[in-house]
PDB file of C-alpha atoms and ligand atoms in Angstrom:
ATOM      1  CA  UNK A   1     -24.369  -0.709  10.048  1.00  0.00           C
ATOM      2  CA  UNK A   2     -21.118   0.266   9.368  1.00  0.00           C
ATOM      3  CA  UNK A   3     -19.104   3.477   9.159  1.00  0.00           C
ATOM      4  CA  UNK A   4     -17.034   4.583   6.933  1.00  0.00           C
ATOM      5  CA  UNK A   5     -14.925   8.334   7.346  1.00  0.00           C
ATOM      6  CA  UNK A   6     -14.842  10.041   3.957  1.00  0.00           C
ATOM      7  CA  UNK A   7     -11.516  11.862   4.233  1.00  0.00           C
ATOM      8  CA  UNK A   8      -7.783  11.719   3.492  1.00  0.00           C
ATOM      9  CA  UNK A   9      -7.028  13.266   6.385  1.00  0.00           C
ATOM     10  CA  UNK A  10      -4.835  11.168   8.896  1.00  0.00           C
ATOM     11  CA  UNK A  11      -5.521  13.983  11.914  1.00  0.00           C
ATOM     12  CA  UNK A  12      -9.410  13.584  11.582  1.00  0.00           C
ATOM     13  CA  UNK A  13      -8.888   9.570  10.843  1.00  0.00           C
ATOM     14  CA  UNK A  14      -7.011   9.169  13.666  1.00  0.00           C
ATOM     15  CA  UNK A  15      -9.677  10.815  15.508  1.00  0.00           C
ATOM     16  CA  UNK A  16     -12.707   8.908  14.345  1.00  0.00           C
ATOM     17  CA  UNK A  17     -10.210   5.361  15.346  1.00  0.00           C
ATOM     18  CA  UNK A  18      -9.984   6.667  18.990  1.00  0.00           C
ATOM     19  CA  UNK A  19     -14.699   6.705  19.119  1.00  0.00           C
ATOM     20  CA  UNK A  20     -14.312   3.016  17.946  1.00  0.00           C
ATOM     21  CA  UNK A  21     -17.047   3.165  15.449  1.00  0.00           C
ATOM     22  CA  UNK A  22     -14.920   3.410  12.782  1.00  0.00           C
ATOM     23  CA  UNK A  23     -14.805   0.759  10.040  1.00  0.00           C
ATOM     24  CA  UNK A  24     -13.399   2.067   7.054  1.00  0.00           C
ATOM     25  CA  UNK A  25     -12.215   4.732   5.253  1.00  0.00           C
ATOM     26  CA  UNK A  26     -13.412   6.290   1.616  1.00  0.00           C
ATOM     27  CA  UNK A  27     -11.346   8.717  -0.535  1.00  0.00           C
ATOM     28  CA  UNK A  28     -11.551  10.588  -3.758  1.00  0.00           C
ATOM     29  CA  UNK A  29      -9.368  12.657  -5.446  1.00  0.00           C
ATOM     30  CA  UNK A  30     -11.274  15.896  -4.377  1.00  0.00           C
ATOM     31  CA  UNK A  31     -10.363  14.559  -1.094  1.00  0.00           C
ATOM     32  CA  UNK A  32      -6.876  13.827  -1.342  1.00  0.00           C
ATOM     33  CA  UNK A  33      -6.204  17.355  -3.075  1.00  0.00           C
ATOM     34  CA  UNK A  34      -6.836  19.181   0.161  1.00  0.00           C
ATOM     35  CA  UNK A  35      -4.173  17.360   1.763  1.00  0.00           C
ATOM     36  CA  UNK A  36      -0.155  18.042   1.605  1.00  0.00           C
ATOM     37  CA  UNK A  37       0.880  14.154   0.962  1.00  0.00           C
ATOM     38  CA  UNK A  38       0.873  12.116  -2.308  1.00  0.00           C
ATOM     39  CA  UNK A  39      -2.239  10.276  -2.747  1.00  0.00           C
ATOM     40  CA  UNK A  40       0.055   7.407  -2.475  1.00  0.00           C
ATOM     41  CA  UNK A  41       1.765   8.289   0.433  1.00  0.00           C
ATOM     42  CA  UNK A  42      -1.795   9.033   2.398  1.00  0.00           C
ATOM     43  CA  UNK A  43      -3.263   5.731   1.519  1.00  0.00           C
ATOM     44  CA  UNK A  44       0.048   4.044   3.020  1.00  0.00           C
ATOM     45  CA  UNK A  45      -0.215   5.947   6.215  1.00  0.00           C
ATOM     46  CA  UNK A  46      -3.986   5.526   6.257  1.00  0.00           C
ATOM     47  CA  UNK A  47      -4.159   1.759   5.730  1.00  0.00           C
ATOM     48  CA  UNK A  48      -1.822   1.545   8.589  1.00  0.00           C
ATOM     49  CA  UNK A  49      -4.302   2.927  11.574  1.00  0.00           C
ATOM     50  CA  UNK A  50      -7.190   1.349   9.246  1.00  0.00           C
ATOM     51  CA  UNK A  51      -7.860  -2.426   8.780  1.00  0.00           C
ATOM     52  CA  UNK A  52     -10.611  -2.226   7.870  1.00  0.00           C
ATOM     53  CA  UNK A  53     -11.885  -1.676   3.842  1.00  0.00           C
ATOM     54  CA  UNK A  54      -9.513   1.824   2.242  1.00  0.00           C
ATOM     55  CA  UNK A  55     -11.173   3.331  -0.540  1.00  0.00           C
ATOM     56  CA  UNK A  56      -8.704   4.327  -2.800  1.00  0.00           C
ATOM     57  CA  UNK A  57     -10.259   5.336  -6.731  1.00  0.00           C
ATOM     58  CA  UNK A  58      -8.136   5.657  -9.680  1.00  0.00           C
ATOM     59  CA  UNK A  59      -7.842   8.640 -11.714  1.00  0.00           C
ATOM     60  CA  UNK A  60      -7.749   6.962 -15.476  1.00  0.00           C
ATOM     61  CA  UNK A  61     -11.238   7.385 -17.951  1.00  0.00           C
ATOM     62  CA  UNK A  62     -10.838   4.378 -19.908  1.00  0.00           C
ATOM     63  CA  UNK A  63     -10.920   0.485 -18.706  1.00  0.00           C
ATOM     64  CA  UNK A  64      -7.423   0.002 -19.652  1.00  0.00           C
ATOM     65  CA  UNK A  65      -6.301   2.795 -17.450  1.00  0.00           C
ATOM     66  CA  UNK A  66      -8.721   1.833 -14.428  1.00  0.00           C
ATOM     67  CA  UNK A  67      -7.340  -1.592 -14.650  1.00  0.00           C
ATOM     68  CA  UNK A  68      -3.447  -0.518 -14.414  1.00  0.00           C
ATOM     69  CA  UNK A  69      -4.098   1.999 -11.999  1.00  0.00           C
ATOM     70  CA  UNK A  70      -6.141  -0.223  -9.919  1.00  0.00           C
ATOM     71  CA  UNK A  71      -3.680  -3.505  -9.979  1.00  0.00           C
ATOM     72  CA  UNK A  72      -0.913  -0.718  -8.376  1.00  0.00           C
ATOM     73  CA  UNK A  73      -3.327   0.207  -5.827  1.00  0.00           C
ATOM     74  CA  UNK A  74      -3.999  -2.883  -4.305  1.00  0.00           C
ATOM     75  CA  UNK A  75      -0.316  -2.990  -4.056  1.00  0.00           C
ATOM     76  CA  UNK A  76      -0.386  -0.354  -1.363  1.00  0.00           C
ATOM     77  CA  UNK A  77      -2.208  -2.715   1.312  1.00  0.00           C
ATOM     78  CA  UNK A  78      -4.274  -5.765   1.466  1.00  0.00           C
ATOM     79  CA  UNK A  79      -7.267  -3.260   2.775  1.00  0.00           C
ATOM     80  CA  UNK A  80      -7.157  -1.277  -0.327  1.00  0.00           C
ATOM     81  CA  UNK A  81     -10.290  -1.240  -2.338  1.00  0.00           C
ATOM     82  CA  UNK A  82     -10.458   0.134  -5.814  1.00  0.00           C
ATOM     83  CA  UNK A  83     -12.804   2.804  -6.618  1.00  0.00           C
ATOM     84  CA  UNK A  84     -13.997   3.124  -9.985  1.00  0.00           C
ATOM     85  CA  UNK A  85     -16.650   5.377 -11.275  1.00  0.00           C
ATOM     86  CA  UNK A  86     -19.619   4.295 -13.002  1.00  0.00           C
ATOM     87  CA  UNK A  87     -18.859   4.878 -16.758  1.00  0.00           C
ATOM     88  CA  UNK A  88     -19.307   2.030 -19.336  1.00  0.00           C
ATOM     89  CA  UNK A  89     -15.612   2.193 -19.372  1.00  0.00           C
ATOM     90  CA  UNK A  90     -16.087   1.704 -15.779  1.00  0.00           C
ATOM     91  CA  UNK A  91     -18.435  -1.276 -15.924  1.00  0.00           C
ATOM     92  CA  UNK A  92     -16.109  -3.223 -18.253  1.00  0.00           C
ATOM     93  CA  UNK A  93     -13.300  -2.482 -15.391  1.00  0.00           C
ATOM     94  CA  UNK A  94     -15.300  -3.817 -12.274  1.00  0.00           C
ATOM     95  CA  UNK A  95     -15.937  -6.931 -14.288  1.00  0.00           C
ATOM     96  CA  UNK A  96     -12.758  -7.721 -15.146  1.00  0.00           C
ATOM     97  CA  UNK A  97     -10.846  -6.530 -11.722  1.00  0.00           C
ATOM     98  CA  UNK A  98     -13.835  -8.717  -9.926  1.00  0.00           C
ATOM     99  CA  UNK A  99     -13.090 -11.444 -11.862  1.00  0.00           C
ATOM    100  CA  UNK A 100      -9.198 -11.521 -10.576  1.00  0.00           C
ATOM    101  CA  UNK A 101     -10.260 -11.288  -7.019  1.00  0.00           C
ATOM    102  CA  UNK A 102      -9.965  -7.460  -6.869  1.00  0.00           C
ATOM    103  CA  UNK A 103     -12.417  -5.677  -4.704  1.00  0.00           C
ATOM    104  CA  UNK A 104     -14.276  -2.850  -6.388  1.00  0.00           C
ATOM    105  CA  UNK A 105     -16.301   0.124  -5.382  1.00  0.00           C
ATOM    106  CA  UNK A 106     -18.467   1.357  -7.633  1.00  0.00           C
ATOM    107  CA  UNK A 107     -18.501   5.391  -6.881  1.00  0.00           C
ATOM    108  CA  UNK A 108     -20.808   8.676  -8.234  1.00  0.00           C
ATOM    109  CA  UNK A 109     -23.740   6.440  -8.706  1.00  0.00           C
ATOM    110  CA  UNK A 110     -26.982   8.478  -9.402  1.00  0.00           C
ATOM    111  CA  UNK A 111     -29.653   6.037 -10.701  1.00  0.00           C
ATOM    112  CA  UNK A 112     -30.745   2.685  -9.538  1.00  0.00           C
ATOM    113  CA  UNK A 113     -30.227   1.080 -13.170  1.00  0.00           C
ATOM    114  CA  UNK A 114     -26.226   2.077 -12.045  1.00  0.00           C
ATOM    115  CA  UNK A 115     -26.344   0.019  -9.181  1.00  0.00           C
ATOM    116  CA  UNK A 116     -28.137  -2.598 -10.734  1.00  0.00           C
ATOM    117  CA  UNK A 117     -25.494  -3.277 -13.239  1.00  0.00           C
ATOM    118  CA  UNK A 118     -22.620  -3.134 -11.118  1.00  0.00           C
ATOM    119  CA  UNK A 119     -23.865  -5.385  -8.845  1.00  0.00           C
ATOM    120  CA  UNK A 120     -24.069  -7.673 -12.253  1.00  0.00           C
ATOM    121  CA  UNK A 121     -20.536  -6.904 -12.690  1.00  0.00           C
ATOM    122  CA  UNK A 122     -19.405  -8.151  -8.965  1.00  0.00           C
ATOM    123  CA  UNK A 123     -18.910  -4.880  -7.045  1.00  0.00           C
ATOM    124  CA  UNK A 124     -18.280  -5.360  -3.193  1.00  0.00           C
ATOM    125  CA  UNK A 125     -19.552  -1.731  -2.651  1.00  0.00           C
ATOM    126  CA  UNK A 126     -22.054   0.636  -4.641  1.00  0.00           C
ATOM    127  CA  UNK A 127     -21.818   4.279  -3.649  1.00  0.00           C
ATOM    128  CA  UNK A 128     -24.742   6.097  -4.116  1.00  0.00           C
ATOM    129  CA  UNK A 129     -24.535  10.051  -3.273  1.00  0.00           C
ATOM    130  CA  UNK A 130     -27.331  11.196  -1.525  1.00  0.00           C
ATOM    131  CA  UNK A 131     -25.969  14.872  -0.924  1.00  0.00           C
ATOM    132  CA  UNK A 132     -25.476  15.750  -4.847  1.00  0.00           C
ATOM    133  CA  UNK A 133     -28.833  14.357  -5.855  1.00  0.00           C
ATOM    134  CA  UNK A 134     -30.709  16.452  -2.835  1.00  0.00           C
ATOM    135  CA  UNK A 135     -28.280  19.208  -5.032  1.00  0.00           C
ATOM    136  CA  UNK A 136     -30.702  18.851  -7.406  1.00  0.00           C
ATOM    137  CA  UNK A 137     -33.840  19.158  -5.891  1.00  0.00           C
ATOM    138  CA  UNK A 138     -34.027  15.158  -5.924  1.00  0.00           C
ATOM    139  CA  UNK A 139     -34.882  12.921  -3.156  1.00  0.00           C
ATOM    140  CA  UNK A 140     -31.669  11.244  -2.824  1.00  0.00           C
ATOM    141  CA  UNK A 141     -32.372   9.301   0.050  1.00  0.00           C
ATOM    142  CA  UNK A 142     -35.118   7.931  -2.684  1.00  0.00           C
ATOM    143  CA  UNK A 143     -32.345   5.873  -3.873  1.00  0.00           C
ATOM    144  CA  UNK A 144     -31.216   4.248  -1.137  1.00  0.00           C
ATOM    145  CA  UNK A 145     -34.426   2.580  -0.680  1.00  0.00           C
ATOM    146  CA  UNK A 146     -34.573   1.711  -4.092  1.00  0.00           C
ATOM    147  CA  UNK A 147     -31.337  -0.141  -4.369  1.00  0.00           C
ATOM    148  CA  UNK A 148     -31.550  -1.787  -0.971  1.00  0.00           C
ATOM    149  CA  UNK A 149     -35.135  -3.148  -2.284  1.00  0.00           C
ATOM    150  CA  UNK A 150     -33.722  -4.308  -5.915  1.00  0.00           C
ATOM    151  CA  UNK A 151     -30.510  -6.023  -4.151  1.00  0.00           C
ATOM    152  CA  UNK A 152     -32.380  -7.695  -1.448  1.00  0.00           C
ATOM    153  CA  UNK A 153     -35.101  -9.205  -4.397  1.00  0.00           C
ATOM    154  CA  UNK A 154     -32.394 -10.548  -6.053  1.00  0.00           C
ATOM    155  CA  UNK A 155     -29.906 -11.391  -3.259  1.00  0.00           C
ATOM    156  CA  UNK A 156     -26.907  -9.399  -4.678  1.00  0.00           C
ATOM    157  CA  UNK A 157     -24.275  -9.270  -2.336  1.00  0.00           C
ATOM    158  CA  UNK A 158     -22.762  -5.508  -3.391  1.00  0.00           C
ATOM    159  CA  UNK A 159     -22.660  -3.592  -0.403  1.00  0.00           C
ATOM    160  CA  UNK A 160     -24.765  -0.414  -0.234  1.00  0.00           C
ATOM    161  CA  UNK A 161     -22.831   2.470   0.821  1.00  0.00           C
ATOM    162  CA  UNK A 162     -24.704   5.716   1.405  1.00  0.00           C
ATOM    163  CA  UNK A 163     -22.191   8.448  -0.110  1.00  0.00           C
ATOM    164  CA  UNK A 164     -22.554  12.071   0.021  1.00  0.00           C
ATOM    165  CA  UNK A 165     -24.311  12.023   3.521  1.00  0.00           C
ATOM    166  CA  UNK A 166     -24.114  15.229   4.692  1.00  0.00           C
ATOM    167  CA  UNK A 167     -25.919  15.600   8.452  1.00  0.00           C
ATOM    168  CA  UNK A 168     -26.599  13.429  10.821  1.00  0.00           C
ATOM    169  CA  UNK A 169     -30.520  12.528   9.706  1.00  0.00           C
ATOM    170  CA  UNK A 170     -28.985  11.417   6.320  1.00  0.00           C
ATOM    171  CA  UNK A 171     -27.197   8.509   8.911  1.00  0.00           C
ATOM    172  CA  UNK A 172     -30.420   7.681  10.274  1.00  0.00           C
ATOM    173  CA  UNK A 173     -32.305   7.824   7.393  1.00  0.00           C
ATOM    174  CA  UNK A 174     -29.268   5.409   5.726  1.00  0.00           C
ATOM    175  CA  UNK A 175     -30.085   3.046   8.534  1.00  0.00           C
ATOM    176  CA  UNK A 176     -33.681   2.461   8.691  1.00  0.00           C
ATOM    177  CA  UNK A 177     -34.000   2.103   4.906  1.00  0.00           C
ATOM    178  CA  UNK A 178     -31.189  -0.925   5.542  1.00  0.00           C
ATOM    179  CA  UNK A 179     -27.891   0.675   4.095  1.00  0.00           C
ATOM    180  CA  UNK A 180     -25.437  -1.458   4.739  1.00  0.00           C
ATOM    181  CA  UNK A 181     -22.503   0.908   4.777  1.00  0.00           C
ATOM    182  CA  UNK A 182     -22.682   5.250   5.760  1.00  0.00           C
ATOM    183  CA  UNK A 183     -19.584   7.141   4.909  1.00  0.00           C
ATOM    184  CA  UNK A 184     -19.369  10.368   6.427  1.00  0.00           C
ATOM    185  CA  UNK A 185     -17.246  13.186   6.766  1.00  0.00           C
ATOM    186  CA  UNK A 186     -16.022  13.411  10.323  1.00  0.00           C
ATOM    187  CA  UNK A 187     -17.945  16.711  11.244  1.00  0.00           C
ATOM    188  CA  UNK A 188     -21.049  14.315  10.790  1.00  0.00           C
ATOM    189  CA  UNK A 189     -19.769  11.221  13.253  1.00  0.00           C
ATOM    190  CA  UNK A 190     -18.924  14.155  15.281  1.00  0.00           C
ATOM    191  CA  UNK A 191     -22.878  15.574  15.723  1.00  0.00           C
ATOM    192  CA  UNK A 192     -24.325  12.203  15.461  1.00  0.00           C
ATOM    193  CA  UNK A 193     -23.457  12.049  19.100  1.00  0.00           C
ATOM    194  CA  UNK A 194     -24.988  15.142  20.771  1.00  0.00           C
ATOM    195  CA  UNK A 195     -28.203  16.318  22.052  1.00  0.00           C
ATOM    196  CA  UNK A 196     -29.013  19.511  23.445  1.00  0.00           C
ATOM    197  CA  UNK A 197     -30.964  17.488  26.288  1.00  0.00           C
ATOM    198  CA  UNK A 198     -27.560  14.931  27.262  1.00  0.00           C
ATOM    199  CA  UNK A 199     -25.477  18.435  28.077  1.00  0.00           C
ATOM    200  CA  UNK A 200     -28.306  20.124  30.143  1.00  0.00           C
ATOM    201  CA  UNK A 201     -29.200  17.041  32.117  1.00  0.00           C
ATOM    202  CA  UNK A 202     -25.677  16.143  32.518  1.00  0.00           C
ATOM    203  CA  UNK A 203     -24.968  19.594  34.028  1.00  0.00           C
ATOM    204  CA  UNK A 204     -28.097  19.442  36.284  1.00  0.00           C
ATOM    205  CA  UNK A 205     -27.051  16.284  37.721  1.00  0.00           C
ATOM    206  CA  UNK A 206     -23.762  17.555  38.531  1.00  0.00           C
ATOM    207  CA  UNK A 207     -24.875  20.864  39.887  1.00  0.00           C
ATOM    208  CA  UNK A 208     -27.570  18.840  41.834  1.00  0.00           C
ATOM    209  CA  UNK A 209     -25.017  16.858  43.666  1.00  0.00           C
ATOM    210  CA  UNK A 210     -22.826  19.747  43.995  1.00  0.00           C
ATOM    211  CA  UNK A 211     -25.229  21.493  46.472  1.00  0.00           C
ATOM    212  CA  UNK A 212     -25.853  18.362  48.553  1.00  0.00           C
ATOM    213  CA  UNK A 213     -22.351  17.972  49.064  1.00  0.00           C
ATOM    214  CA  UNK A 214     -21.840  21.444  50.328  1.00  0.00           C
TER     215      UNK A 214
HETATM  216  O1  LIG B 301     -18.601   9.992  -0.422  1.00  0.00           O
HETATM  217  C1  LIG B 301     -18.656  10.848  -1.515  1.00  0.00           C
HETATM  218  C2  LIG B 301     -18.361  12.226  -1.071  1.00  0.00           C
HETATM  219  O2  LIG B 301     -16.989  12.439  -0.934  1.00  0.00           O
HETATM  220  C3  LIG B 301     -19.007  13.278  -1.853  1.00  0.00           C
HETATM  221  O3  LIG B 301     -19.528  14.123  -0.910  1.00  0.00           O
HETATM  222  O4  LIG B 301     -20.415  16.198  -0.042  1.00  0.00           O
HETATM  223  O5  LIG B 301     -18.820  16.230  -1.980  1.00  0.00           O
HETATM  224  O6  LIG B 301     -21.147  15.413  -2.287  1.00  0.00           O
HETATM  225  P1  LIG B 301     -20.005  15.565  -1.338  1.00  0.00           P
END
């Protein structure tokens, strides 16, 4: 599985390269607004402690917009992939930046008739959001299963990127139903690592070998 950090933030970025788990990066414009930097100017500086896959989405409604926005972005690094939300407007824009070898992540996807249909139109990533649908008292997890099953019967190659993941069992969860992708804010990656039982047993074997030494 790999892991993506959802976050424009170089400090926490930077942090998530020095684990080594880290395997991309996602952004939004929610995200970027927190920070001080240009959008711009963040996905430079990100792209260059990244290699791997930069989320970057574009801002415009309509295809035309999405498509100009999207053929600057992928001027910013060869890493950079476009993020377009799932619209009609938005369809019609993965199809036609697909077609001239741009890679495309479809974003806020909420049904699995969404991810069907951009994996039609050649996405390299679908993005469901887990976290928003459990918003709404609906089993978002639901969909991941649901899209991993339809992609696998058909042998679409879109990537299935769990969005919105918001604790560590949403990871887990991601994994065993076969996601192929789990972006996370870093807080998660952070707890995904400890256990109540590792820190105790770690500090009895120290204190253990403490009094035999004295
Ligand atoms: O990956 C999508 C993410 O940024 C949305 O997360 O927690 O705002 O629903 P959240």
């Amino acid at each position: 599985m790999k892991f993506f950090i959802d976050t424009a933030n170089l400090k926490e970025i930077n942090s998530a390269v020095e684990m080594g788990v880290l395997d991309g990066v996602t952004t939004n414009p929610s995200l970027a607004a927190k920070e001080t930097a240009s959008y711009n100017e963040l996905l430079q500086d990100i792209c260059k402690v990244v290699p791997g896959p930069v989320s970057a989405e574009v801002l415009a409604t309509d295809t035309e917009g999405m498509l100009s926005e999207a053929r600057e972005l992928v001027k910013i690094a060869d890493n950079i992939v476009v993020k377009i939300p799932t619209t009609l407007e938005g369809l019609r824009a993965v199809k036609a930046l697909t077609s001239e070898g741009i890679s495309v992540n479809s974003t806020l996807v909420f049904s699995a008739s969404q991810a069907l249909l951009v994996a039609k139109a050649g996405a390299s990533f679908v993005s469901p959001f887990v976290g928003r649908l459990d918003d709404i008292s609906t089993e978002g997890m639901q969909l991941i299963g649901d899209i991993v099953t339809i992609y696998n019967n058909y042998g679409y190659r879109t990537e299935v990127l769990a969005a919105s993941l918001r604790h560590p069992m949403h990871v887990v969860q991601s994994a065993l139903l076969g996601a192929d992708v789990a972006t996370m804010p870093y807080k998660v990656i952070a707890q995904l690592i400890k256990h109540p039982l590792t820190d105790i047993g770690l500090e009895k074997f120290l204190e253990d070998y403490k009094k035999k030494m004295q």
